[in-house]
Amino acid sequence: MAYYNSLLYFCIFFFIFNFNTVITEGIGHAPAVIVFGDSLVDVGNNNHLEFSILKVNYPHNGVDYPNRKATGRYSNGKNAADFFAENLGLATAPPYLSIKSASNKVKVLLDQGGINFASGGAGIFNETLSKFFKQSISLNEQIANFRTVHGELMQQLGTVQAQTYLAKSVFLIVIGSNDILDKFQLVDSILGKEPAGDHQFINSLMVILKSKLKTIYNLGARKFAMVGLGLIGCCPKLRSDNPKGECNERANYWSVQYNKAVKSLLQELKEELTDIHYSLINTYDIMVDFLQQPAHYGFSEVKSACCGGGKFRAQIPCLPIAEYCKNRRDHIFWDLYHPTEAAAKIIMNEFFLGTEKYVYPANVKQLLEI
């Protein structure tokens, strides 16, 4: 009997020790990455949207992914979500819709080090790119999906340990590009003029984004990794729309305005919620350097997409019938809008270890050590 009691105590101790190890990893380590956002970090959620045309689970996407598999990433290989997780020593978090029906989503979260809620085409506004029928999962819906997981986490771990787990995790948020494109590119192509109330539009985005970030905070998040907008006006699609093949400076201007507003918003949140911590990466300036010093980063083609057709390979999407380049490492852009695996890796490496030139107020490695 004493033997069985000793064995029971050992098993209980072993379970508690290992359970707490998951929750309280050493300083500088995050137990999980929770991802919200758009196509830059979608790892397959859109594959599960029955009527969406915003899917990329077909060749030539994934040509450089293990086994040349088209996973639903808008990339020739891995994307920003993959490299962000790798830099944290974690596996890539699975797409939420792939585990939505799982009987124990919390086990998936704990075992795989996160969940990815991102959806290609998503925006801050619910209606972004989904005006007529559902094309993507809006940020609002992504948070609702996280709320479901959050409730199960609280039930299974208990409030204290669940809160500790979430407070140590990093919440990666990549959103806003589609709102800008939807407003300033699509409206402009229809109306042929500057949309009214542009500054009010940015302010409206910030009001909603702030509300969503506070909701995520109230669900346990304390460490945010925010990705600013890139050089939207220089993506191949907008170049191809320009008769001179130049960048769309109006789109770039609004990318800058958005980034300034996000920086101010995060500063405001820090004043209101003193236990919140964040890292914001200036993707825009990194991409400016890509274009101005391409050889320094290993690039030789900065204008054209690798996969597509027509002018700048951006007038026909990256479909199975399209051509794709052999020298993918030389390209900044994979398709009409998205970076190659090589470009995404450089940006995420800067996010993790970069200096104040690109990240504010700390890089992700420093964020982990708080």
Short mmCIF file of C-alpha atoms in Angstrom, two decimals:
data_model
loop_
_atom_site.label_atom_id
_atom_site.label_comp_id
_atom_site.label_asym_id
_atom_site.label_seq_id
_atom_site.Cartn_x
_atom_site.Cartn_y
_atom_site.Cartn_z
CA MET A 1 0.00 0.00 0.00
CA ALA A 2 2.85 2.35 0.86
CA TYR A 3 4.31 1.63 -2.57
CA TYR A 4 1.11 2.68 -4.32
CA ASN A 5 0.80 5.81 -2.18
CA SER A 6 4.39 6.75 -3.04
CA LEU A 7 3.73 6.11 -6.70
CA LEU A 8 0.58 8.24 -6.55
CA TYR A 9 2.43 11.13 -4.87
CA PHE A 10 5.20 10.86 -7.46
CA CYS A 11 2.72 10.98 -10.34
CA ILE A 12 0.93 13.98 -8.85
CA PHE A 13 4.24 15.78 -8.28
CA PHE A 14 5.44 14.91 -11.79
CA PHE A 15 2.21 16.25 -13.33
CA ILE A 16 2.30 19.49 -11.34
CA PHE A 17 6.00 20.03 -12.04
CA ASN A 18 5.60 19.54 -15.78
CA PHE A 19 2.39 21.54 -15.89
CA ASN A 20 4.01 24.48 -14.15
CA THR A 21 7.02 24.18 -16.43
CA VAL A 22 4.71 24.85 -19.38
CA ILE A 23 3.32 27.92 -17.65
CA THR A 24 6.49 29.34 -16.12
CA GLU A 25 9.26 28.86 -18.65
CA GLY A 26 12.46 30.72 -17.90
CA ILE A 27 12.88 34.43 -18.41
CA GLY A 28 12.91 35.32 -22.06
CA HIS A 29 10.66 32.48 -23.21
CA ALA A 30 7.04 32.62 -24.34
CA PRO A 31 4.91 29.47 -23.99
CA ALA A 32 2.78 30.39 -27.01
CA VAL A 33 2.19 32.75 -29.93
CA ILE A 34 -1.41 33.80 -30.57
CA VAL A 35 -1.79 35.25 -34.08
CA PHE A 36 -4.40 37.68 -35.38
CA GLY A 37 -4.28 39.27 -38.79
CA ASP A 38 -4.49 39.03 -42.56
CA SER A 39 -2.85 37.17 -45.45
CA LEU A 40 0.66 38.07 -44.32
CA VAL A 41 0.25 35.59 -41.45
CA ASP A 42 -2.59 33.31 -42.58
CA VAL A 43 -1.36 29.71 -42.41
CA GLY A 44 -4.49 28.05 -43.78
CA ASN A 45 -7.66 29.41 -42.19
CA ASN A 46 -9.11 30.54 -45.51
CA ASN A 47 -8.87 26.97 -46.81
CA HIS A 48 -11.88 26.25 -44.60
CA LEU A 49 -14.10 29.10 -45.89
CA GLU A 50 -16.45 27.40 -48.33
CA PHE A 51 -17.38 30.37 -50.51
CA SER A 52 -14.22 32.45 -50.28
CA ILE A 53 -12.19 33.11 -53.41
CA LEU A 54 -9.36 34.38 -51.21
CA LYS A 55 -7.69 30.98 -51.01
CA VAL A 56 -4.20 30.06 -52.15
CA ASN A 57 -4.14 26.33 -51.45
CA TYR A 58 -2.98 25.57 -54.97
CA PRO A 59 0.31 25.75 -56.94
CA HIS A 60 2.54 27.59 -57.35
CA ASN A 61 2.09 28.76 -53.77
CA GLY A 62 4.22 26.67 -51.44
CA VAL A 63 6.74 25.72 -54.11
CA ASP A 64 9.51 26.15 -51.51
CA TYR A 65 7.50 24.87 -48.54
CA PRO A 66 8.41 21.38 -47.27
CA ASN A 67 7.16 18.80 -49.78
CA ARG A 68 6.24 21.70 -52.12
CA LYS A 69 2.88 21.85 -50.38
CA ALA A 70 0.40 24.68 -50.98
CA THR A 71 -0.80 25.13 -47.40
CA GLY A 72 -2.86 28.28 -47.77
CA ARG A 73 0.06 30.63 -47.17
CA TYR A 74 0.36 33.55 -49.56
CA SER A 75 4.01 32.74 -50.18
CA ASN A 76 6.42 30.57 -52.09
CA GLY A 77 7.32 29.01 -48.74
CA LYS A 78 7.06 30.06 -45.13
CA ASN A 79 5.50 33.36 -44.09
CA ALA A 80 5.93 35.86 -41.27
CA ALA A 81 3.99 33.74 -38.77
CA ASP A 82 6.37 30.83 -39.32
CA PHE A 83 9.51 32.89 -38.85
CA PHE A 84 8.12 34.73 -35.84
CA ALA A 85 7.44 31.41 -34.10
CA GLU A 86 10.85 30.03 -35.11
CA ASN A 87 12.60 33.01 -33.56
CA LEU A 88 10.77 32.26 -30.31
CA GLY A 89 11.79 28.61 -30.46
CA LEU A 90 8.22 27.48 -31.10
CA ALA A 91 6.47 25.49 -33.79
CA THR A 92 4.12 27.34 -36.12
CA ALA A 93 0.71 27.69 -34.50
CA PRO A 94 -2.00 25.77 -36.40
CA PRO A 95 -4.89 27.58 -38.12
CA TYR A 96 -7.87 27.82 -35.78
CA LEU A 97 -10.39 26.53 -38.31
CA SER A 98 -8.38 23.32 -38.68
CA ILE A 99 -8.97 22.52 -34.99
CA LYS A 100 -12.33 24.25 -34.48
CA SER A 101 -14.14 20.93 -34.10
CA ALA A 102 -11.43 19.40 -31.90
CA SER A 103 -12.76 18.12 -28.59
CA ASN A 104 -9.82 19.65 -26.71
CA LYS A 105 -8.56 22.87 -28.33
CA VAL A 106 -6.64 23.71 -25.16
CA LYS A 107 -4.49 20.61 -25.59
CA VAL A 108 -3.65 21.77 -29.11
CA LEU A 109 -2.76 25.21 -27.76
CA LEU A 110 -0.47 23.80 -25.07
CA ASP A 111 1.09 21.10 -27.25
CA GLN A 112 1.74 23.23 -30.33
CA GLY A 113 2.55 26.54 -28.67
CA GLY A 114 -0.24 28.70 -29.97
CA ILE A 115 -3.17 29.12 -32.34
CA ASN A 116 -3.39 31.21 -35.50
CA PHE A 117 -6.66 33.06 -36.14
CA ALA A 118 -5.44 35.12 -39.13
CA SER A 119 -7.33 35.19 -42.42
CA GLY A 120 -6.31 36.40 -45.86
CA GLY A 121 -8.33 39.49 -46.78
CA ALA A 122 -9.17 40.36 -43.18
CA GLY A 123 -9.37 43.93 -42.03
CA ILE A 124 -10.06 46.06 -39.01
CA PHE A 125 -13.44 46.96 -40.49
CA ASN A 126 -15.82 44.00 -40.63
CA GLU A 127 -16.81 44.78 -44.20
CA THR A 128 -13.29 45.01 -45.64
CA LEU A 129 -13.12 42.88 -48.82
CA SER A 130 -16.37 41.16 -47.76
CA LYS A 131 -19.06 43.59 -48.85
CA PHE A 132 -21.14 41.14 -50.87
CA PHE A 133 -20.47 37.73 -49.34
CA LYS A 134 -18.10 36.31 -46.77
CA GLN A 135 -14.54 36.25 -48.09
CA SER A 136 -12.47 36.27 -44.93
CA ILE A 137 -12.58 36.27 -41.14
CA SER A 138 -12.61 39.82 -39.83
CA LEU A 139 -10.54 40.85 -36.83
CA ASN A 140 -13.76 40.99 -34.84
CA GLU A 141 -14.55 37.35 -35.68
CA GLN A 142 -10.98 36.30 -34.99
CA ILE A 143 -11.25 37.71 -31.49
CA ALA A 144 -14.59 35.94 -31.03
CA ASN A 145 -12.88 32.67 -31.96
CA PHE A 146 -10.14 33.39 -29.44
CA ARG A 147 -12.78 34.07 -26.81
CA THR A 148 -14.01 30.50 -27.30
CA VAL A 149 -10.51 29.10 -26.73
CA HIS A 150 -10.03 31.47 -23.79
CA GLY A 151 -13.14 30.12 -22.08
CA GLU A 152 -11.95 26.53 -22.46
CA LEU A 153 -8.48 27.49 -21.22
CA MET A 154 -9.96 29.03 -18.07
CA GLN A 155 -12.04 25.93 -17.44
CA GLN A 156 -9.20 23.46 -17.84
CA LEU A 157 -6.31 25.32 -16.22
CA GLY A 158 -8.12 27.47 -13.73
CA THR A 159 -8.15 31.26 -13.72
CA VAL A 160 -4.73 31.90 -12.15
CA GLN A 161 -2.70 29.50 -14.29
CA ALA A 162 -4.57 30.44 -17.46
CA GLN A 163 -3.90 34.12 -16.84
CA THR A 164 -0.22 33.39 -16.19
CA TYR A 165 0.02 31.39 -19.41
CA LEU A 166 -1.57 34.15 -21.49
CA ALA A 167 0.42 36.92 -19.82
CA LYS A 168 3.67 35.20 -20.80
CA SER A 169 2.49 34.47 -24.35
CA VAL A 170 3.04 36.86 -27.25
CA PHE A 171 0.13 38.15 -29.32
CA LEU A 172 1.23 38.80 -32.89
CA ILE A 173 -1.04 41.23 -34.74
CA VAL A 174 -0.70 41.99 -38.46
CA ILE A 175 -3.67 43.99 -39.73
CA GLY A 176 -4.61 47.12 -41.68
CA SER A 177 -3.24 46.62 -45.19
CA ASN A 178 -6.56 45.46 -46.61
CA ASP A 179 -8.45 48.36 -45.08
CA ILE A 180 -6.08 50.78 -46.80
CA LEU A 181 -6.20 48.92 -50.12
CA ASP A 182 -9.97 48.51 -50.00
CA LYS A 183 -10.51 52.20 -49.30
CA PHE A 184 -7.92 53.88 -51.47
CA GLN A 185 -7.29 51.47 -54.33
CA LEU A 186 -10.68 49.93 -55.02
CA VAL A 187 -12.73 53.07 -54.41
CA ASP A 188 -10.31 55.09 -56.51
CA SER A 189 -10.53 52.63 -59.40
CA ILE A 190 -14.32 52.97 -59.41
CA LEU A 191 -14.75 56.68 -58.71
CA GLY A 192 -11.52 57.94 -60.23
CA LYS A 193 -11.07 60.48 -57.46
CA GLU A 194 -9.74 60.91 -53.95
CA PRO A 195 -12.18 59.51 -51.38
CA ALA A 196 -13.50 62.10 -48.97
CA GLY A 197 -12.65 62.15 -45.28
CA ASP A 198 -9.34 60.30 -45.48
CA HIS A 199 -8.02 61.49 -42.11
CA GLN A 200 -11.36 60.66 -40.56
CA PHE A 201 -11.00 57.19 -42.09
CA ILE A 202 -7.66 56.63 -40.31
CA ASN A 203 -9.15 57.92 -37.06
CA SER A 204 -12.08 55.52 -37.44
CA LEU A 205 -9.67 52.64 -37.95
CA MET A 206 -7.79 53.59 -34.78
CA VAL A 207 -10.96 53.80 -32.70
CA ILE A 208 -11.91 50.27 -33.71
CA LEU A 209 -8.36 48.90 -33.45
CA LYS A 210 -7.93 50.33 -29.97
CA SER A 211 -11.19 48.74 -28.88
CA LYS A 212 -10.10 45.37 -30.27
CA LEU A 213 -6.69 45.52 -28.61
CA LYS A 214 -8.34 46.32 -25.29
CA THR A 215 -10.65 43.34 -25.77
CA ILE A 216 -7.66 41.07 -26.36
CA TYR A 217 -6.03 42.61 -23.28
CA ASN A 218 -9.15 41.87 -21.23
CA LEU A 219 -8.88 38.27 -22.40
CA GLY A 220 -5.43 38.00 -20.84
CA ALA A 221 -2.93 39.39 -23.35
CA ARG A 222 -0.10 41.47 -21.92
CA LYS A 223 2.59 41.26 -24.62
CA PHE A 224 1.76 42.53 -28.10
CA ALA A 225 3.93 42.27 -31.20
CA MET A 226 2.49 44.75 -33.70
CA VAL A 227 3.53 44.83 -37.35
CA GLY A 228 3.22 48.18 -39.11
CA LEU A 229 2.16 48.52 -42.73
CA GLY A 230 4.76 48.10 -45.44
CA LEU A 231 5.37 49.99 -48.65
CA ILE A 232 1.90 49.23 -50.00
CA GLY A 233 2.18 51.62 -52.92
CA CYS A 234 5.25 49.81 -54.27
CA CYS A 235 3.76 46.34 -54.42
CA PRO A 236 3.65 44.92 -57.96
CA LYS A 237 -0.12 45.31 -58.35
CA LEU A 238 -0.10 49.04 -57.67
CA ARG A 239 2.96 49.52 -59.88
CA SER A 240 1.17 47.69 -62.69
CA ASP A 241 -1.79 50.05 -62.35
CA ASN A 242 0.54 53.03 -62.86
CA PRO A 243 1.22 53.81 -66.55
CA LYS A 244 4.80 54.76 -65.63
CA GLY A 245 5.32 51.67 -63.50
CA GLU A 246 6.14 53.77 -60.46
CA CYS A 247 5.01 53.39 -56.86
CA ASN A 248 1.60 54.70 -55.87
CA GLU A 249 2.71 57.51 -53.59
CA ARG A 250 -0.80 58.18 -52.34
CA ALA A 251 -1.07 54.62 -51.03
CA ASN A 252 2.37 54.97 -49.44
CA TYR A 253 1.35 58.25 -47.83
CA TRP A 254 -1.62 56.59 -46.16
CA SER A 255 0.51 53.68 -45.04
CA VAL A 256 2.71 56.21 -43.24
CA GLN A 257 -0.31 57.93 -41.69
CA TYR A 258 -1.64 54.60 -40.49
CA ASN A 259 1.71 53.66 -38.96
CA LYS A 260 1.98 57.00 -37.15
CA ALA A 261 -1.52 56.53 -35.78
CA VAL A 262 -0.76 52.99 -34.57
CA LYS A 263 2.37 54.19 -32.77
CA SER A 264 0.36 56.88 -30.98
CA LEU A 265 -2.39 54.39 -30.18
CA LEU A 266 0.04 51.99 -28.52
CA GLN A 267 1.54 54.80 -26.48
CA GLU A 268 -1.95 55.74 -25.32
CA LEU A 269 -2.72 52.15 -24.38
CA LYS A 270 0.49 51.93 -22.36
CA GLU A 271 -0.56 55.00 -20.38
CA GLU A 272 -4.01 53.55 -19.73
CA LEU A 273 -2.95 49.94 -19.10
CA THR A 274 0.36 50.07 -17.30
CA ASP A 275 0.99 46.30 -17.40
CA ILE A 276 0.76 46.12 -21.18
CA HIS A 277 4.01 45.74 -23.14
CA TYR A 278 4.58 45.87 -26.86
CA SER A 279 6.99 45.87 -29.75
CA LEU A 280 6.14 47.69 -32.98
CA ILE A 281 8.09 47.05 -36.16
CA ASN A 282 8.47 49.70 -38.84
CA THR A 283 8.01 47.47 -41.87
CA TYR A 284 7.71 50.52 -44.09
CA ASP A 285 11.28 51.69 -43.49
CA ILE A 286 12.66 48.17 -43.86
CA MET A 287 11.05 47.93 -47.28
CA VAL A 288 12.38 51.36 -48.24
CA ASP A 289 15.85 49.99 -47.50
CA PHE A 290 15.04 46.87 -49.56
CA LEU A 291 14.34 49.09 -52.56
CA GLN A 292 17.27 51.45 -52.02
CA GLN A 293 19.89 48.83 -51.11
CA PRO A 294 18.61 45.57 -52.60
CA ALA A 295 22.03 43.93 -52.97
CA HIS A 296 22.70 44.40 -49.26
CA TYR A 297 19.75 42.11 -48.53
CA GLY A 298 20.41 39.69 -51.36
CA PHE A 299 17.75 41.00 -53.74
CA SER A 300 18.10 41.91 -57.40
CA GLU A 301 14.43 42.25 -58.42
CA VAL A 302 12.48 44.85 -56.44
CA LYS A 303 9.55 45.69 -58.72
CA SER A 304 8.12 42.54 -60.27
CA ALA A 305 6.35 39.68 -58.57
CA CYS A 306 7.89 36.24 -58.86
CA CYS A 307 4.58 34.54 -59.66
CA GLY A 308 1.88 35.93 -61.93
CA GLY A 309 1.46 37.33 -65.41
CA GLY A 310 1.43 40.54 -67.36
CA LYS A 311 3.14 43.79 -66.43
CA PHE A 312 5.34 43.27 -63.36
CA ARG A 313 3.74 39.79 -63.23
CA ALA A 314 0.93 41.53 -61.38
CA GLN A 315 -1.95 41.71 -63.84
CA ILE A 316 -2.68 38.00 -63.53
CA PRO A 317 -2.66 36.42 -60.03
CA CYS A 318 -0.39 33.56 -59.01
CA LEU A 319 -2.62 30.81 -60.39
CA PRO A 320 -1.52 27.34 -61.53
CA ILE A 321 -1.48 28.63 -65.11
CA ALA A 322 0.83 31.52 -64.21
CA GLU A 323 4.59 31.57 -64.56
CA TYR A 324 6.89 31.75 -61.56
CA CYS A 325 10.53 32.72 -61.34
CA LYS A 326 13.41 30.35 -60.70
CA ASN A 327 15.38 32.87 -58.64
CA ARG A 328 12.87 33.35 -55.85
CA ARG A 329 15.54 34.37 -53.32
CA ASP A 330 16.30 37.40 -55.51
CA HIS A 331 12.74 38.76 -55.36
CA ILE A 332 11.12 40.91 -52.68
CA PHE A 333 7.60 40.07 -53.85
CA TRP A 334 6.13 36.64 -54.41
CA ASP A 335 2.83 37.73 -55.97
CA LEU A 336 0.73 40.86 -56.50
CA TYR A 337 0.92 41.95 -52.85
CA HIS A 338 2.89 39.52 -50.70
CA PRO A 339 6.58 39.13 -49.84
CA THR A 340 8.68 36.13 -50.70
CA GLU A 341 9.82 33.76 -48.00
CA ALA A 342 13.22 35.50 -48.12
CA ALA A 343 11.78 38.97 -47.52
CA ALA A 344 9.47 37.79 -44.73
CA LYS A 345 12.39 36.12 -42.94
CA ILE A 346 14.51 39.28 -42.99
CA ILE A 347 11.63 41.38 -41.63
CA MET A 348 10.89 38.94 -38.81
CA ASN A 349 14.57 38.68 -37.90
CA GLU A 350 14.68 42.46 -37.57
CA PHE A 351 11.55 42.29 -35.41
CA PHE A 352 13.24 39.83 -33.07
CA LEU A 353 16.73 41.34 -32.77
CA GLY A 354 16.53 44.72 -34.52
CA THR A 355 17.53 48.13 -33.22
CA GLU A 356 15.49 51.28 -32.68
CA LYS A 357 15.94 52.03 -36.38
CA TYR A 358 13.15 49.55 -37.09
CA VAL A 359 11.52 48.54 -33.79
CA TYR A 360 9.90 50.58 -31.01
CA PRO A 361 10.18 50.73 -28.04
CA ALA A 362 11.90 47.33 -27.84
CA ASN A 363 12.49 44.35 -30.10
CA VAL A 364 10.68 41.07 -29.54
CA LYS A 365 13.62 39.46 -27.72
CA GLN A 366 13.58 42.34 -25.24
CA LEU A 367 9.79 42.07 -25.00
CA LEU A 368 10.13 38.45 -23.92
CA GLU A 369 12.49 39.41 -21.11
CA ILE A 370 10.03 41.82 -19.51
#
